[in-house]
Structures are given as C-alpha cells and as structure tokens.
Short mmCIF file of C-alpha atoms in Angstrom, two decimals:
data_model
loop_
_atom_site.label_atom_id
_atom_site.label_comp_id
_atom_site.label_asym_id
_atom_site.label_seq_id
_atom_site.Cartn_x
_atom_site.Cartn_y
_atom_site.Cartn_z
CA LYS Z 1 73.05 32.62 -21.17
CA ARG Z 2 71.85 29.78 -23.29
CA LYS Z 3 72.06 30.65 -26.95
CA LYS Z 4 69.39 29.57 -29.39
CA LYS Z 5 70.58 27.43 -32.25
CA VAL Z 6 70.41 29.23 -35.55
CA SER Z 7 70.32 27.77 -39.05
CA LYS Z 8 72.86 28.64 -41.72
CA LYS Z 9 70.51 31.27 -43.10
CA GLY Z 10 70.12 32.87 -39.70
CA MET Z 11 66.72 31.32 -38.93
CA ILE Z 12 65.92 30.03 -35.43
CA ASN Z 13 66.12 26.25 -35.11
CA ILE Z 14 62.67 25.11 -34.02
CA ASN Z 15 63.65 21.53 -33.14
CA GLY Z 16 64.22 22.48 -29.53
CA ILE Z 17 60.94 24.34 -29.39
CA ASN Z 18 59.10 21.32 -30.79
CA ARG Z 19 60.67 19.08 -28.16
CA GLU Z 20 59.53 21.46 -25.42
CA ALA Z 21 56.00 21.46 -26.87
CA ASP Z 22 56.03 17.65 -26.96
CA ILE Z 23 57.11 17.52 -23.33
CA SER Z 24 54.39 20.00 -22.33
CA LEU Z 25 51.74 17.99 -24.16
CA THR Z 26 52.96 14.78 -22.55
CA ASP Z 27 52.82 16.43 -19.13
CA LEU Z 28 49.28 17.58 -19.82
CA VAL Z 29 48.14 14.09 -20.84
CA ASN Z 30 49.79 12.57 -17.77
CA THR Z 31 48.16 15.15 -15.53
CA LEU Z 32 44.75 14.36 -17.02
CA PHE Z 33 45.26 10.63 -16.43
CA LYS Z 34 46.37 11.22 -12.85
CA ASN Z 35 43.29 13.33 -12.14
CA TRP Z 36 40.75 11.31 -14.09
CA LYS Z 37 38.48 10.95 -11.06
CA ILE Z 38 38.22 14.72 -10.63
CA ILE Z 39 37.55 15.16 -14.35
CA ALA Z 40 34.94 12.39 -14.26
CA VAL Z 41 33.16 14.12 -11.38
CA GLY Z 42 33.28 17.41 -13.30
CA ILE Z 43 31.72 15.79 -16.36
CA PHE Z 44 29.09 14.19 -14.13
CA LEU Z 45 28.24 17.59 -12.62
CA PHE Z 46 27.86 19.09 -16.08
CA PHE Z 47 25.37 16.46 -17.22
CA PHE Z 48 23.64 16.45 -13.83
CA PHE Z 49 22.81 20.16 -13.91
CA PHE Z 50 21.95 19.99 -17.61
CA LEU Z 51 19.45 17.17 -17.00
CA VAL Z 52 18.01 18.86 -13.90
CA PHE Z 53 17.32 22.08 -15.80
CA SER Z 54 15.95 20.08 -18.74
CA PHE Z 55 13.53 18.30 -16.43
CA MET Z 56 12.50 21.58 -14.80
CA GLY Z 57 11.90 23.07 -18.22
CA TRP Z 58 9.76 20.10 -19.23
CA LEU Z 59 7.88 20.21 -15.91
CA PHE Z 60 7.12 23.93 -15.74
CA ASN Z 61 7.15 24.79 -19.47
CA PRO Z 62 6.00 21.62 -21.20
CA VAL Z 63 6.08 21.66 -24.97
CA THR Z 64 3.86 19.25 -26.89
CA TYR Z 65 2.83 18.94 -30.52
CA LYS Z 66 -0.60 18.49 -32.04
CA TYR Z 67 -0.62 16.94 -35.49
CA GLY Z 68 -3.19 18.17 -37.97
CA VAL Z 69 -4.97 16.49 -40.87
CA ARG Z 70 -7.39 17.85 -43.43
CA THR Z 71 -10.14 16.19 -45.42
CA THR Z 72 -12.06 17.97 -48.17
CA ILE Z 73 -15.61 17.73 -49.52
CA GLU Z 74 -17.32 19.51 -52.38
CA ILE Z 75 -20.89 20.72 -52.47
CA VAL Z 76 -22.83 20.58 -55.72
CA LYS Z 77 -25.41 23.29 -55.10
CA GLU Z 78 -29.00 23.48 -56.09
CA ARG Z 79 -30.10 26.63 -57.83
CA GLY Z 80 -30.82 29.46 -55.44
CA MET Z 81 -29.04 27.80 -52.52
CA ASP Z 82 -26.38 30.46 -51.96
CA LYS Z 83 -26.23 29.99 -48.18
CA GLN Z 84 -25.63 26.27 -48.41
CA ASP Z 85 -21.88 26.47 -47.73
CA SER Z 86 -22.26 28.17 -44.36
CA ALA Z 87 -24.99 25.70 -43.39
CA VAL Z 88 -22.77 22.70 -44.16
CA ILE Z 89 -19.79 24.26 -42.34
CA ALA Z 90 -21.94 24.89 -39.25
CA LEU Z 91 -23.23 21.33 -39.45
CA MET Z 92 -19.76 19.77 -39.71
CA THR Z 93 -18.66 21.43 -36.46
CA SER Z 94 -21.95 20.96 -34.60
CA ASP Z 95 -22.07 19.01 -31.35
CA GLU Z 96 -24.41 16.51 -32.96
CA VAL Z 97 -21.89 15.56 -35.67
CA MET Z 98 -18.84 15.65 -33.41
CA ASP Z 99 -20.52 13.60 -30.67
CA ALA Z 100 -21.64 11.00 -33.22
CA ALA Z 101 -18.13 10.80 -34.68
CA LEU Z 102 -16.39 10.45 -31.31
CA ASN Z 103 -18.90 7.87 -30.08
CA ASN Z 104 -18.40 5.86 -33.25
CA LEU Z 105 -14.63 5.92 -32.63
CA ASP Z 106 -15.15 4.95 -28.95
CA ILE Z 107 -13.49 8.16 -27.76
CA THR Z 108 -15.00 9.07 -24.39
CA THR Z 109 -12.26 11.09 -22.65
CA GLY Z 110 -10.94 14.53 -23.49
CA THR Z 111 -13.84 15.18 -25.86
CA ASP Z 112 -14.03 18.91 -25.09
CA GLU Z 113 -10.37 19.40 -26.02
CA ILE Z 114 -10.82 17.32 -29.18
CA LYS Z 115 -13.85 19.37 -30.23
CA ALA Z 116 -11.88 22.57 -29.72
CA ASN Z 117 -9.34 21.29 -32.26
CA ILE Z 118 -11.87 20.54 -35.01
CA SER Z 119 -12.74 23.19 -37.58
CA ALA Z 120 -14.32 23.56 -41.00
CA GLU Z 121 -13.87 26.34 -43.51
CA LEU Z 122 -14.55 27.23 -47.11
CA SER Z 123 -11.46 27.13 -49.36
CA GLU Z 124 -10.70 29.47 -52.27
CA SER Z 125 -11.87 26.73 -54.65
CA ASN Z 126 -15.27 26.64 -52.90
CA GLU Z 127 -14.52 23.32 -51.25
CA ILE Z 128 -15.02 22.67 -47.54
CA ASN Z 129 -11.92 21.69 -45.57
CA ILE Z 130 -12.45 19.80 -42.33
CA THR Z 131 -9.40 19.99 -40.07
CA ALA Z 132 -8.66 18.03 -36.90
CA TYR Z 133 -5.66 18.18 -34.55
CA ASP Z 134 -4.56 15.59 -32.01
CA ASN Z 135 -1.42 14.45 -30.15
CA ASP Z 136 -1.53 11.30 -32.28
CA PRO Z 137 -1.55 11.89 -36.07
CA ASN Z 138 -3.42 8.61 -36.70
CA THR Z 139 -6.15 9.59 -34.24
CA ALA Z 140 -6.42 13.00 -35.90
CA LYS Z 141 -6.89 11.26 -39.26
CA GLU Z 142 -9.60 8.96 -37.91
CA ILE Z 143 -11.44 11.89 -36.30
CA ALA Z 144 -11.38 14.04 -39.44
CA ASN Z 145 -12.62 11.23 -41.67
CA GLU Z 146 -15.36 10.26 -39.22
CA ILE Z 147 -16.47 13.89 -38.86
CA ARG Z 148 -16.77 14.03 -42.63
CA ARG Z 149 -18.79 10.79 -42.79
CA GLN Z 150 -21.15 11.77 -39.98
CA GLY Z 151 -21.52 15.28 -41.37
CA ILE Z 152 -22.43 14.06 -44.85
CA ASN Z 153 -24.90 11.58 -43.34
CA LEU Z 154 -26.61 14.28 -41.29
CA ALA Z 155 -26.49 16.83 -44.10
CA SER Z 156 -28.41 14.45 -46.37
CA LYS Z 157 -31.33 14.73 -43.95
CA ALA Z 158 -31.07 18.36 -42.88
CA ILE Z 159 -29.89 20.37 -45.91
CA SER Z 160 -31.13 20.50 -49.47
CA TYR Z 161 -28.35 19.86 -51.98
CA ASP Z 162 -27.63 17.93 -55.15
CA LYS Z 163 -24.55 16.14 -53.85
CA LEU Z 164 -21.80 16.23 -51.24
CA ALA Z 165 -18.76 14.73 -52.92
CA LEU Z 166 -15.54 13.55 -51.29
CA VAL Z 167 -12.58 15.37 -52.76
CA GLU Z 168 -9.79 14.01 -50.57
CA GLU Z 169 -9.42 11.67 -47.60
CA ALA Z 170 -7.69 13.11 -44.54
CA VAL Z 171 -4.05 13.95 -45.27
CA PRO Z 172 -1.43 15.34 -42.84
CA ILE Z 173 -0.86 19.07 -42.53
CA GLN Z 174 2.84 19.82 -42.90
CA ASN Z 175 3.54 21.79 -39.70
CA PRO Z 176 2.16 20.59 -36.33
CA LYS Z 177 0.88 23.01 -33.71
CA ILE Z 178 3.35 23.74 -30.92
CA ILE Z 179 1.57 23.78 -27.57
CA GLY Z 180 3.57 25.56 -24.87
CA ASN Z 181 6.42 28.05 -24.79
CA SER Z 182 9.27 26.49 -26.73
CA HIS Z 183 11.45 29.60 -26.13
CA LYS Z 184 11.34 29.16 -22.33
CA TYR Z 185 12.09 25.46 -22.70
CA ALA Z 186 15.12 26.22 -24.89
CA LEU Z 187 16.23 28.87 -22.37
CA ASN Z 188 16.12 26.30 -19.57
CA LEU Z 189 18.20 23.88 -21.63
CA SER Z 190 20.86 26.48 -22.39
CA SER Z 191 20.88 27.69 -18.76
CA GLY Z 192 21.44 24.14 -17.55
CA ALA Z 193 24.27 23.63 -20.03
CA VAL Z 194 26.01 26.91 -19.06
CA LEU Z 195 25.59 26.39 -15.32
CA GLY Z 196 26.75 22.79 -15.55
CA PHE Z 197 29.82 23.85 -17.53
CA ILE Z 198 30.75 26.58 -15.04
CA ILE Z 199 30.38 24.29 -12.02
CA ALA Z 200 32.34 21.53 -13.75
CA VAL Z 201 35.21 23.92 -14.60
CA LEU Z 202 35.28 25.34 -11.06
CA TYR Z 203 35.37 21.87 -9.56
CA ILE Z 204 38.17 20.65 -11.83
CA PHE Z 205 40.46 23.70 -11.73
CA VAL Z 206 39.63 25.48 -8.46
CA LEU Z 207 38.37 23.05 -5.82
#
C-alpha cells in the first residue's frame, strides 16, 4: 500500500493532495473546453425558455404604470357659502371642464380612460387637489394644469366666490399606479428561469 507522507510533527503532507486537486481542476477546465458547443447550447436553452416565459407573462399579464400629478387651488369663500367646496370639486371633474381641457390639448383618443383617471378632492388644509394619471408623466401634468385652468374659468361664471387662487402647479406624485398583476408577471419570470435552468442542466449532463 502507498503510504502517505507525514511531516516531522506527524501531520499529513498536503502537497500531494494539492497536486491531485490541481490535476482535477485542469481536467475539468479541459473538459469544459472540449464540450463548449454543448455548454453553449445549454446556455442558449436557458435564455430561450426564460425569454419565452417573459414574453408570455408580458402578453397575458401585462404590467403598465400610470404616473400621477397633482395641482392645488385654494378657494377664498364668501360669507355663508359653506357648500362652495363641493360645488367646485364637482365642477372640476365635470364633463364640461374635462372635455374643454382635452380639446384644448388636442387629445381626441382614449378620452374615457383619461377622464376615469382624473379626480378632485378637498385636502385637510381646505385646499382642492386635482389629480390626473397617465402613461406619460408629461401628459398627466398637462392634463392636470389644463383641468385647473378650465375649471377656474368655468367656476368664475357658475359659482359665487371671492377668489380661486393657484397654490401649486402640477407636481409628480411619488408612487405611480401599477396596472396589472405584477405578482403573476414575476411568477412567469421565475418559472422561465427555473425551467430554463433545469433543461439546460439536463441537456449538458444527461443528453
């Protein structure tokens, strides 16, 4: 039997073991180079299935974002006009104001969806916030500002008040709305990655 070399203190000499490890590593590298075509096909399969599942996730569970902006106006009330806030809010989201704003911006398609993403509400500081969402943040900003301008113009004729004052031009809302099921989309991505990995490993080491 081959005896292991031992150091003076009785410890096993690891030089031989290191040489064997080096040889094994060299063999592994050589094997990889010899089979680079098989490995390349395996990597291709991984990315292929990952991209296919990604596309399917985008196709059947599309996820889009709507970017919101908010512009604020302040009402200086006349005495005895307690219901003025609700009247202005109703006016800002009326078809008359929204149609005028969209026509002025030359927006003629998708108007029903745009209207559904416009709202007005009274803040805690008794100011009126007008909010608009759109796929394009710049378009959302233009819509909100134009709604405010058209609403103030119409309010000057329809509602009694001392003054409607601009508090703030349209500014972005921090978090966009997520439209769609982002969890299903992420599940499709992870499924594609796992399936692609399994098929790639089977092809490289089994087939």
